[in-house]
Amino acid sequence: MTFWHILRVLAAGAGYTVLVTLVCIGTGLVVGLAVALLSRLRWRPLRIALFLFTYVFRGVPVLVLLFMVFFGLPGLGIRVPPLMSMVLSLGLICGAYLAEVFRGAMNAVSREEVLAAEAMGMGRVQSFRYVVLPQMLRFSAPGMINEFTSVLKYSPFAYTVGIPEIMKEAMSLTPVILRGLEVYLAVGIIYFGIYRAFLFLFKALEKRFRVPGLAAD
Amino acid sequence: MKMALIEVKNLVKRFDDKTVLKGVNVELDQGQVKVIMGASGCGKSTLLRCLNLLVQPTSGQVIFKGEDVTRPGVDVRRLRQQIGFVFQHFALYRHLTVQDNVTLGLTKLRKMTARQAEEKAFHELERVGMFEHRHKYPAQLSGGQKQRAAIVRALAMDPAVLFLDEPTSSLDPEMSREVVTVINRLYLDNVTMFCVTHDAFLAKYISDSVVFMDEGRVLEEDIAERLFYDHPNPRIREFFLGVIDLK
């Protein structure tokens, strides 16, 4: 079996790696945005709950949370499918980190621009939609890219819950051909390729929406 | 009987234990331009912001087109859509081009189509000499151009009145002159305006009358010439001796 063959076998799992990464990023975006937004409400119990969420989820290792969900919850009679387990662990942790990124970016939007939108007759939702959101997403870009690449690098944990992604394929292949170094070198190359592809895509998006002179206030 | 466009009756605004407006009474007629002057912290900007309810007055009345807008249940957004507001530091939306800054309110609030909004924006941008800068972002404009763009954004909404909050204060003299020229043109076009400024040059060339405020009260209201030179009130005389060199 040539190195090229090894690469081709492992690449079969790349689709799952991309799927896990995208699903967790999507979850992180939705959760992060929701937490950052809801944190602005003045209802104290909610603010405390959201603070605790970000505080706890940023401090728990992905693998520990993943095992709690996948192996722990069935003990309570709740069986969580593998992909959903990734969402509830890596996705939520990503959300907790992104909530901080978004919160900082939201604070960086000029207060006077929001006031200008309100003075024009926009409501809170409109001023958020047309003034705050477009700017905060741009301000968040470096933090988001950082977080997205972290998600990709944590995605191999998916093999521990049986998702047939790259690592799972590698773990199956190594005992058969007994060439671990080459197999994991191939794994590294595939991950690096996916990482570069993601980075290229994110950077292209960032460049597409870049506004001259727009910097955090 | 002629009805004032805006009538302010005994307006009071208190922030915690500090009373910024202490019973302000002032009127603005349709087509009239009034400039509000006074020392920093006398309540000029707060007054302007109380009129479109960006700041909620503590007590008193603001009558706009015959309707008390300080009463509970008033449609604040509808009120604000009738009042153009120009900020000292421009407050242009930095992620949008000049043209998009102007069309945003037209499409989202006035519900114009993109084409109608664009035509309206072109017309207003030409009016203040900003047409060729329409595709630029705020960061690519000079201070004077930013303020002209901000004026266009407010004007495009066809407001009943334009509020200008220190429109030349953050500009150097040359850019300030550029903005004064634009505001003066609006004055000649009979645009109703309430302008807060420290700029005596601006006040002289655009105002029908000047309201002088001191420590949260209207101390005097008169035409600029009478207020600026040798006024019998020592506080007013002292203030204008300190800020103007109009001769």
CSV table of C-alpha atoms in Angstrom, one decimal:
chain,number,residue,atom,x,y,z
A,1,MET,CA,0.0,0.0,0.0
A,2,THR,CA,1.6,3.2,-1.1
A,3,PHE,CA,1.5,6.5,0.8
A,4,TRP,CA,-0.9,7.8,-1.9
A,5,HIS,CA,-3.3,4.9,-1.2
A,6,ILE,CA,-3.1,5.6,2.5
A,7,LEU,CA,-4.0,9.2,1.8
A,8,ARG,CA,-7.0,8.1,-0.3
A,9,VAL,CA,-8.3,5.7,2.3
A,10,LEU,CA,-8.1,8.4,5.0
A,11,ALA,CA,-9.6,11.1,2.8
A,12,ALA,CA,-12.9,9.1,2.9
A,13,GLY,CA,-13.3,10.3,6.5
A,14,ALA,CA,-12.6,14.0,5.5
A,15,GLY,CA,-16.3,14.5,4.7
A,16,TYR,CA,-17.2,13.7,8.3
A,17,THR,CA,-14.5,15.9,9.6
A,18,VAL,CA,-15.8,18.8,7.6
A,19,LEU,CA,-19.4,18.0,8.6
A,20,VAL,CA,-18.5,17.9,12.3
A,21,THR,CA,-16.6,21.1,12.0
A,22,LEU,CA,-19.3,23.0,10.1
A,23,VAL,CA,-22.1,21.8,12.4
A,24,CYS,CA,-20.2,22.8,15.5
A,25,ILE,CA,-19.2,26.2,14.0
A,26,GLY,CA,-22.9,26.8,13.0
A,27,THR,CA,-24.0,25.9,16.6
A,28,GLY,CA,-21.3,28.1,18.0
A,29,LEU,CA,-22.3,31.1,15.8
A,30,VAL,CA,-26.0,30.8,16.8
A,31,VAL,CA,-25.3,30.2,20.5
A,32,GLY,CA,-22.6,32.9,20.6
A,33,LEU,CA,-24.7,35.5,19.0
A,34,ALA,CA,-27.7,34.6,21.1
A,35,VAL,CA,-25.7,34.8,24.3
A,36,ALA,CA,-24.0,38.0,23.4
A,37,LEU,CA,-27.4,39.6,22.5
A,38,LEU,CA,-29.3,38.3,25.5
A,39,SER,CA,-26.5,39.4,27.8
A,40,ARG,CA,-27.5,43.0,26.9
A,41,LEU,CA,-30.9,42.6,28.5
A,42,ARG,CA,-31.3,44.0,31.9
A,43,TRP,CA,-33.0,40.9,33.5
A,44,ARG,CA,-30.5,39.9,36.1
A,45,PRO,CA,-31.3,36.2,36.4
A,46,LEU,CA,-30.8,35.8,32.7
A,47,ARG,CA,-27.5,37.7,32.7
A,48,ILE,CA,-26.2,35.6,35.6
A,49,ALA,CA,-27.2,32.4,33.8
A,50,LEU,CA,-25.5,33.4,30.6
A,51,PHE,CA,-22.4,34.5,32.5
A,52,LEU,CA,-22.3,31.1,34.2
A,53,PHE,CA,-22.7,29.4,30.8
A,54,THR,CA,-19.7,31.2,29.3
A,55,TYR,CA,-17.7,30.9,32.5
A,56,VAL,CA,-18.2,27.1,32.8
A,57,PHE,CA,-18.1,26.1,29.1
A,58,ARG,CA,-14.9,27.9,28.5
A,59,GLY,CA,-13.3,26.1,31.4
A,60,VAL,CA,-14.3,22.5,30.6
A,61,PRO,CA,-12.2,20.4,28.3
A,62,VAL,CA,-14.0,19.3,25.1
A,63,LEU,CA,-13.3,15.6,25.7
A,64,VAL,CA,-14.7,15.7,29.2
A,65,LEU,CA,-17.9,17.4,28.1
A,66,LEU,CA,-18.2,15.1,25.1
A,67,PHE,CA,-17.9,12.0,27.4
A,68,MET,CA,-20.4,13.4,29.9
A,69,VAL,CA,-22.9,13.9,27.1
A,70,PHE,CA,-22.3,10.7,25.1
A,71,PHE,CA,-21.4,8.2,27.9
A,72,GLY,CA,-22.9,10.1,30.9
A,73,LEU,CA,-26.4,11.1,29.8
A,74,PRO,CA,-27.5,7.5,28.9
A,75,GLY,CA,-27.1,6.8,32.6
A,76,LEU,CA,-30.0,9.2,33.1
A,77,GLY,CA,-32.0,7.5,30.3
A,78,ILE,CA,-31.0,10.2,27.7
A,79,ARG,CA,-29.3,8.7,24.7
A,80,VAL,CA,-27.6,11.3,22.5
A,81,PRO,CA,-26.5,10.4,19.0
A,82,PRO,CA,-22.8,11.0,18.1
A,83,LEU,CA,-23.1,14.1,16.0
A,84,MET,CA,-25.5,15.7,18.5
A,85,SER,CA,-23.0,14.9,21.3
A,86,MET,CA,-20.4,16.9,19.3
A,87,VAL,CA,-22.9,19.7,19.0
A,88,LEU,CA,-23.6,19.7,22.7
A,89,SER,CA,-19.9,19.7,23.6
A,90,LEU,CA,-17.7,21.2,21.0
A,91,GLY,CA,-20.5,23.3,19.5
A,92,LEU,CA,-21.5,24.8,22.9
A,93,ILE,CA,-17.9,25.4,23.9
A,94,CYS,CA,-17.4,27.2,20.6
A,95,GLY,CA,-20.5,29.2,21.4
A,96,ALA,CA,-19.2,30.2,24.8
A,97,TYR,CA,-16.0,31.5,23.3
A,98,LEU,CA,-17.7,33.3,20.4
A,99,ALA,CA,-20.1,34.9,22.8
A,100,GLU,CA,-17.1,36.7,24.3
A,101,VAL,CA,-15.8,37.6,20.9
A,102,PHE,CA,-19.2,39.0,19.9
A,103,ARG,CA,-19.7,40.8,23.2
A,104,GLY,CA,-16.4,42.6,22.7
A,105,ALA,CA,-17.2,43.4,19.1
A,106,MET,CA,-20.6,44.8,20.0
A,107,ASN,CA,-19.1,47.1,22.5
A,108,ALA,CA,-16.7,48.4,19.8
A,109,VAL,CA,-19.6,49.7,17.7
A,110,SER,CA,-19.9,53.4,18.0
A,111,ARG,CA,-22.6,54.4,20.4
A,112,GLU,CA,-23.3,57.5,18.4
A,113,GLU,CA,-24.0,55.5,15.3
A,114,VAL,CA,-26.7,53.6,17.2
A,115,LEU,CA,-28.0,56.9,18.5
A,116,ALA,CA,-28.1,58.2,14.9
A,117,ALA,CA,-30.1,55.2,13.8
A,118,GLU,CA,-32.6,55.7,16.7
A,119,ALA,CA,-32.7,59.5,16.0
A,120,MET,CA,-33.6,58.5,12.4
A,121,GLY,CA,-36.6,56.6,13.7
A,122,MET,CA,-35.3,53.0,13.7
A,123,GLY,CA,-36.3,50.7,16.5
A,124,ARG,CA,-33.9,48.6,18.5
A,125,VAL,CA,-34.2,45.6,16.2
A,126,GLN,CA,-33.6,47.7,13.1
A,127,SER,CA,-30.7,49.6,14.5
A,128,PHE,CA,-29.1,46.3,15.5
A,129,ARG,CA,-29.9,44.6,12.2
A,130,TYR,CA,-28.6,47.5,10.0
A,131,VAL,CA,-25.9,49.2,12.1
A,132,VAL,CA,-24.6,47.0,14.9
A,133,LEU,CA,-24.6,43.5,13.4
A,134,PRO,CA,-22.8,44.3,10.1
A,135,GLN,CA,-20.1,46.1,12.1
A,136,MET,CA,-19.7,43.7,14.9
A,137,LEU,CA,-19.4,40.7,12.5
A,138,ARG,CA,-16.6,42.5,10.8
A,139,PHE,CA,-14.9,43.4,14.1
A,140,SER,CA,-15.3,39.7,15.2
A,141,ALA,CA,-13.7,38.3,12.1
A,142,PRO,CA,-10.2,37.7,13.6
A,143,GLY,CA,-11.7,36.1,16.7
A,144,MET,CA,-14.1,34.0,14.7
A,145,ILE,CA,-11.4,32.7,12.4
A,146,ASN,CA,-9.4,31.8,15.4
A,147,GLU,CA,-12.3,29.9,17.0
A,148,PHE,CA,-13.3,28.2,13.7
A,149,THR,CA,-9.8,26.8,13.3
A,150,SER,CA,-9.9,25.6,17.0
A,151,VAL,CA,-13.1,23.7,16.2
A,152,LEU,CA,-11.4,22.0,13.3
A,153,LYS,CA,-8.5,21.0,15.4
A,154,TYR,CA,-10.8,19.6,18.1
A,155,SER,CA,-13.0,17.7,15.6
A,156,PRO,CA,-10.8,14.5,15.8
A,157,PHE,CA,-12.5,13.9,19.2
A,158,ALA,CA,-15.5,12.8,17.1
A,159,TYR,CA,-13.8,9.4,16.6
A,160,THR,CA,-14.2,8.7,20.3
A,161,VAL,CA,-18.0,8.6,19.9
A,162,GLY,CA,-17.8,6.5,16.7
A,163,ILE,CA,-18.1,9.1,13.9
A,164,PRO,CA,-16.1,7.7,11.0
A,165,GLU,CA,-14.0,10.8,10.4
A,166,ILE,CA,-10.3,10.9,9.5
A,167,MET,CA,-8.9,9.8,12.9
A,168,LYS,CA,-11.4,6.9,13.1
A,169,GLU,CA,-10.2,5.7,9.7
A,170,ALA,CA,-6.6,6.0,10.8
A,171,MET,CA,-7.2,4.1,14.0
A,172,SER,CA,-8.8,1.3,11.9
A,173,LEU,CA,-6.0,1.3,9.2
A,174,THR,CA,-3.0,1.3,11.5
A,175,PRO,CA,-3.4,-2.2,13.0
A,176,VAL,CA,-4.0,-3.6,9.6
A,177,ILE,CA,-0.9,-2.2,7.7
A,178,LEU,CA,1.3,-1.6,10.8
A,179,ARG,CA,2.7,1.6,9.4
A,180,GLY,CA,1.6,4.1,12.0
A,181,LEU,CA,4.0,6.8,11.2
A,182,GLU,CA,2.9,7.1,7.6
A,183,VAL,CA,-0.8,6.8,8.5
A,184,TYR,CA,-0.6,9.6,11.0
A,185,LEU,CA,1.6,11.7,8.7
A,186,ALA,CA,-1.1,11.3,6.1
A,187,VAL,CA,-3.7,12.3,8.8
A,188,GLY,CA,-1.6,15.4,9.5
A,189,ILE,CA,-1.4,16.3,5.8
A,190,ILE,CA,-5.2,16.0,5.3
A,191,TYR,CA,-5.9,18.1,8.4
A,192,PHE,CA,-3.5,20.7,7.3
A,193,GLY,CA,-5.1,20.7,3.8
A,194,ILE,CA,-8.6,21.2,5.3
A,195,TYR,CA,-7.2,23.9,7.7
A,196,ARG,CA,-5.7,25.8,4.8
A,197,ALA,CA,-8.9,25.5,2.7
A,198,PHE,CA,-11.0,26.8,5.7
A,199,LEU,CA,-8.5,29.6,6.3
A,200,PHE,CA,-8.6,30.6,2.6
A,201,LEU,CA,-12.4,30.6,2.6
A,202,PHE,CA,-12.6,32.7,5.8
A,203,LYS,CA,-9.9,35.1,4.7
A,204,ALA,CA,-11.7,35.5,1.3
A,205,LEU,CA,-14.9,36.3,3.1
A,206,GLU,CA,-13.2,38.7,5.4
A,207,LYS,CA,-11.6,40.5,2.4
A,208,ARG,CA,-14.9,40.5,0.5
A,209,PHE,CA,-16.7,42.4,3.4
A,210,ARG,CA,-13.8,44.5,4.5
A,211,VAL,CA,-14.6,48.2,4.7
A,212,PRO,CA,-11.8,50.8,4.3
A,213,GLY,CA,-11.0,52.5,7.5
A,214,LEU,CA,-13.5,50.6,9.6
A,215,ALA,CA,-11.9,49.8,13.0
A,216,ALA,CA,-13.3,49.2,16.4
A,217,ASP,CA,-14.3,52.4,18.2
B,1,MET,CA,-53.8,81.9,14.5
B,2,LYS,CA,-50.3,80.7,13.5
B,3,MET,CA,-49.3,77.5,15.2
B,4,ALA,CA,-45.6,76.9,16.1
B,5,LEU,CA,-44.1,73.8,14.6
B,6,ILE,CA,-42.4,73.1,17.9
B,7,GLU,CA,-43.4,74.6,21.2
B,8,VAL,CA,-41.5,73.8,24.4
B,9,LYS,CA,-43.2,74.6,27.6
B,10,ASN,CA,-41.4,74.6,31.0
B,11,LEU,CA,-39.1,71.7,30.1
B,12,VAL,CA,-37.1,70.2,32.9
B,13,LYS,CA,-34.5,67.5,32.6
B,14,ARG,CA,-32.8,66.1,35.7
B,15,PHE,CA,-30.0,63.5,35.6
B,16,ASP,CA,-29.8,62.0,39.1
B,17,ASP,CA,-29.2,65.0,41.3
B,18,LYS,CA,-28.2,67.4,38.5
B,19,THR,CA,-30.9,69.5,36.9
B,20,VAL,CA,-29.7,70.3,33.4
B,21,LEU,CA,-32.8,72.0,32.1
B,22,LYS,CA,-34.7,74.2,34.5
B,23,GLY,CA,-37.9,75.1,32.8
B,24,VAL,CA,-37.1,75.9,29.2
B,25,ASN,CA,-39.7,77.8,27.0
B,26,VAL,CA,-39.0,78.2,23.4
B,27,GLU,CA,-40.8,78.0,20.1
B,28,LEU,CA,-39.9,77.3,16.5
B,29,ASP,CA,-42.1,78.2,13.5
B,30,GLN,CA,-42.3,76.5,10.2
B,31,GLY,CA,-39.5,77.8,7.9
B,32,GLN,CA,-37.7,79.4,10.8
B,33,VAL,CA,-34.1,78.9,11.8
B,34,LYS,CA,-33.2,79.2,15.5
B,35,VAL,CA,-29.7,78.9,16.8
B,36,ILE,CA,-29.2,77.9,20.5
B,37,MET,CA,-26.0,79.3,22.0
B,38,GLY,CA,-24.5,79.3,25.5
B,39,ALA,CA,-21.6,78.0,27.5
B,40,SER,CA,-20.6,74.3,27.6
B,41,GLY,CA,-22.9,72.4,30.0
B,42,CYS,CA,-25.7,75.0,29.9
B,43,GLY,CA,-28.1,72.3,28.5
B,44,LYS,CA,-28.2,73.1,24.8
B,45,SER,CA,-27.6,69.6,23.4
B,46,THR,CA,-29.8,68.1,26.1
B,47,LEU,CA,-32.6,70.4,25.0
B,48,LEU,CA,-32.2,69.3,21.4
B,49,ARG,CA,-32.3,65.6,22.5
B,50,CYS,CA,-35.3,66.1,24.6
B,51,LEU,CA,-37.2,67.5,21.7
B,52,ASN,CA,-37.0,64.2,19.7
B,53,LEU,CA,-37.0,62.2,22.9
B,54,LEU,CA,-33.6,60.7,22.5
B,55,VAL,CA,-33.5,62.0,26.1
B,56,GLN,CA,-36.7,61.7,28.1
B,57,PRO,CA,-37.7,65.0,29.7
B,58,THR,CA,-38.3,64.9,33.5
B,59,SER,CA,-41.3,67.3,33.2
B,60,GLY,CA,-42.8,69.9,30.9
B,61,GLN,CA,-44.2,69.7,27.4
B,62,VAL,CA,-42.9,69.4,23.9
B,63,ILE,CA,-45.6,70.2,21.4
B,64,PHE,CA,-44.8,69.1,17.9
B,65,LYS,CA,-47.3,70.0,15.1
B,66,GLY,CA,-49.9,70.6,17.8
B,67,GLU,CA,-49.4,67.2,19.5
B,68,ASP,CA,-47.9,66.8,22.9
B,69,VAL,CA,-45.1,64.3,22.3
B,70,THR,CA,-44.1,64.0,25.9
B,71,ARG,CA,-47.4,62.3,26.9
B,72,PRO,CA,-47.3,58.5,27.5
B,73,GLY,CA,-48.0,56.3,24.5
B,74,VAL,CA,-46.7,58.6,21.8
B,75,ASP,CA,-45.2,57.0,18.7
B,76,VAL,CA,-41.6,58.0,19.3
B,77,ARG,CA,-40.3,56.4,16.0
B,78,ARG,CA,-42.9,58.3,14.0
B,79,LEU,CA,-41.9,61.5,15.7
B,80,ARG,CA,-38.2,60.9,15.0
B,81,GLN,CA,-38.8,60.2,11.4
B,82,GLN,CA,-40.1,63.8,11.1
B,83,ILE,CA,-37.0,65.3,12.7
B,84,GLY,CA,-33.6,65.1,10.9
B,85,PHE,CA,-30.7,65.0,13.4
B,86,VAL,CA,-27.1,65.9,12.6
B,87,PHE,CA,-24.5,65.1,15.2
B,88,GLN,CA,-21.3,66.9,16.1
B,89,HIS,CA,-19.2,63.9,15.3
B,90,PHE,CA,-21.2,63.0,12.1
B,91,ALA,CA,-22.2,59.5,13.3
B,92,LEU,CA,-22.2,58.2,9.7
B,93,TYR,CA,-22.6,54.4,9.5
B,94,ARG,CA,-19.0,53.5,8.9
B,95,HIS,CA,-19.7,50.2,7.2
B,96,LEU,CA,-21.8,51.9,4.5
B,97,THR,CA,-20.8,54.1,1.6
B,98,VAL,CA,-22.1,57.7,1.5
B,99,GLN,CA,-24.9,56.7,-0.8
B,100,ASP,CA,-25.9,53.7,1.3
B,101,ASN,CA,-25.9,56.0,4.4
B,102,VAL,CA,-28.4,58.1,2.7
B,103,THR,CA,-30.6,55.4,1.2
B,104,LEU,CA,-30.7,53.2,4.4
B,105,GLY,CA,-33.4,55.3,6.0
B,106,LEU,CA,-35.3,55.7,2.8
B,107,THR,CA,-35.6,52.0,2.1
B,108,LYS,CA,-36.0,50.7,5.6
B,109,LEU,CA,-38.1,53.5,7.1
B,110,ARG,CA,-39.7,55.3,4.2
B,111,LYS,CA,-40.2,52.0,2.4
B,112,MET,CA,-39.0,53.3,-0.9
B,113,THR,CA,-37.7,50.9,-3.6
B,114,ALA,CA,-34.0,50.8,-4.1
B,115,ARG,CA,-34.4,52.8,-7.3
B,116,GLN,CA,-36.5,55.5,-5.8
B,117,ALA,CA,-34.1,55.8,-2.8
B,118,GLU,CA,-31.2,56.0,-5.1
B,119,GLU,CA,-32.8,58.8,-7.2
B,120,LYS,CA,-33.6,60.7,-4.0
B,121,ALA,CA,-30.1,60.2,-2.7
B,122,PHE,CA,-28.6,61.4,-6.0
B,123,HIS,CA,-30.7,64.6,-5.9
B,124,GLU,CA,-29.8,65.4,-2.3
B,125,LEU,CA,-26.1,64.5,-2.7
B,126,GLU,CA,-25.9,66.9,-5.7
B,127,ARG,CA,-27.6,69.6,-3.6
B,128,VAL,CA,-24.6,69.7,-1.2
B,129,GLY,CA,-21.9,68.8,-3.7
B,130,MET,CA,-21.3,65.3,-2.5
B,131,PHE,CA,-22.4,63.4,-5.6
B,132,GLU,CA,-18.9,62.4,-6.7
B,133,HIS,CA,-18.1,61.1,-3.3
B,134,ARG,CA,-21.2,58.8,-3.1
B,135,HIS,CA,-19.2,55.5,-3.4
B,136,LYS,CA,-16.7,56.5,-0.7
B,137,TYR,CA,-16.8,55.2,2.9
B,138,PRO,CA,-16.8,57.6,5.8
B,139,ALA,CA,-13.2,56.9,6.6
B,140,GLN,CA,-12.3,58.1,3.1
B,141,LEU,CA,-13.9,61.5,3.6
B,142,SER,CA,-12.6,64.8,5.1
B,143,GLY,CA,-14.4,66.1,8.2
B,144,GLY,CA,-16.3,68.7,6.1
B,145,GLN,CA,-17.4,66.0,3.6
B,146,LYS,CA,-18.5,63.7,6.4
B,147,GLN,CA,-20.7,66.4,7.9
B,148,ARG,CA,-22.2,67.3,4.5
B,149,ALA,CA,-23.0,63.6,4.0
B,150,ALA,CA,-24.6,63.5,7.5
B,151,ILE,CA,-26.7,66.5,6.5
B,152,VAL,CA,-27.8,64.8,3.3
B,153,ARG,CA,-28.7,61.7,5.2
B,154,ALA,CA,-31.0,63.7,7.5
B,155,LEU,CA,-32.4,65.9,4.7
B,156,ALA,CA,-33.2,62.9,2.4
B,157,MET,CA,-35.9,61.8,4.8
B,158,ASP,CA,-37.8,65.1,4.1
B,159,PRO,CA,-38.0,66.0,7.8
B,160,ALA,CA,-40.3,68.7,9.0
B,161,VAL,CA,-37.3,70.2,10.9
B,162,LEU,CA,-33.6,69.6,10.9
B,163,PHE,CA,-31.7,69.5,14.3
B,164,LEU,CA,-28.0,70.3,14.1
B,165,ASP,CA,-26.0,69.6,17.2
B,166,GLU,CA,-22.7,71.5,17.0
B,167,PRO,CA,-22.3,70.8,13.3
B,168,THR,CA,-19.0,72.6,12.9
B,169,SER,CA,-17.4,72.1,16.3
B,170,SER,CA,-15.2,69.2,15.3
B,171,LEU,CA,-14.0,70.8,12.1
B,172,ASP,CA,-11.1,73.0,11.3
B,173,PRO,CA,-11.9,76.5,10.0
B,174,GLU,CA,-11.7,75.6,6.3
B,175,MET,CA,-14.0,72.6,6.7
B,176,SER,CA,-16.2,74.5,9.0
B,177,ARG,CA,-16.7,77.2,6.3
B,178,GLU,CA,-17.6,74.4,3.8
B,179,VAL,CA,-20.4,73.2,6.2
B,180,VAL,CA,-21.6,76.7,7.0
B,181,THR,CA,-22.0,77.3,3.3
B,182,VAL,CA,-24.2,74.2,3.0
B,183,ILE,CA,-26.3,75.1,6.0
B,184,ASN,CA,-26.7,78.6,4.7
B,185,ARG,CA,-28.0,77.3,1.5
B,186,LEU,CA,-30.6,75.3,3.4
B,187,TYR,CA,-31.5,78.5,5.3
B,188,LEU,CA,-32.1,80.2,2.0
B,189,ASP,CA,-34.2,77.2,0.9
B,190,ASN,CA,-36.4,77.8,3.9
B,191,VAL,CA,-35.5,74.6,5.7
B,192,THR,CA,-36.7,74.7,9.3
B,193,MET,CA,-33.8,74.3,11.6
B,194,PHE,CA,-32.8,74.2,15.2
B,195,CYS,CA,-29.1,74.5,15.6
B,196,VAL,CA,-26.9,74.2,18.6
B,197,THR,CA,-23.5,75.8,18.2
B,198,HIS,CA,-20.6,77.7,19.6
B,199,ASP,CA,-19.8,79.0,16.2
B,200,ALA,CA,-20.8,82.7,16.1
B,201,PHE,CA,-20.1,82.8,12.4
B,202,LEU,CA,-22.5,80.0,11.7
B,203,ALA,CA,-25.1,81.6,14.0
B,204,LYS,CA,-24.9,84.9,12.3
B,205,TYR,CA,-25.3,83.6,8.8
B,206,ILE,CA,-28.1,81.1,9.3
B,207,SER,CA,-30.3,82.3,12.1
B,208,ASP,CA,-33.6,84.1,12.2
B,209,SER,CA,-33.0,84.4,15.9
B,210,VAL,CA,-30.5,83.2,18.5
B,211,VAL,CA,-31.6,81.7,21.8
B,212,PHE,CA,-29.0,82.3,24.6
B,213,MET,CA,-29.1,79.6,27.3
B,214,ASP,CA,-27.4,79.9,30.7
B,215,GLU,CA,-27.4,77.2,33.4
B,216,GLY,CA,-30.4,75.4,32.0
B,217,ARG,CA,-32.6,78.4,31.3
B,218,VAL,CA,-33.3,80.6,28.3
B,219,LEU,CA,-31.8,83.9,29.3
B,220,GLU,CA,-32.5,85.8,26.1
B,221,GLU,CA,-33.8,85.4,22.5
B,222,ASP,CA,-33.1,87.9,19.9
B,223,ILE,CA,-31.6,88.4,16.4
B,224,ALA,CA,-27.9,87.7,16.3
B,225,GLU,CA,-26.7,91.3,15.8
B,226,ARG,CA,-28.6,92.6,18.9
B,227,LEU,CA,-27.4,89.7,21.0
B,228,PHE,CA,-23.8,89.6,19.9
B,229,TYR,CA,-22.8,93.3,20.4
B,230,ASP,CA,-23.0,95.3,23.6
B,231,HIS,CA,-26.0,93.5,25.0
B,232,PRO,CA,-27.3,95.2,28.2
B,233,ASN,CA,-27.2,91.8,30.1
B,234,PRO,CA,-23.6,91.5,31.5
B,235,ARG,CA,-23.7,87.6,31.3
B,236,ILE,CA,-24.6,87.7,27.6
B,237,ARG,CA,-22.1,90.5,26.9
B,238,GLU,CA,-19.4,88.6,28.7
B,239,PHE,CA,-20.1,85.4,26.8
B,240,PHE,CA,-20.1,86.9,23.3
B,241,LEU,CA,-17.0,89.0,24.0
B,242,GLY,CA,-15.3,85.7,24.8
B,243,VAL,CA,-16.4,83.7,21.8
B,244,ILE,CA,-16.7,86.0,18.8
B,245,ASP,CA,-14.7,88.1,16.5
B,246,LEU,CA,-17.3,89.0,13.9
B,247,LYS,CA,-16.1,92.4,12.9
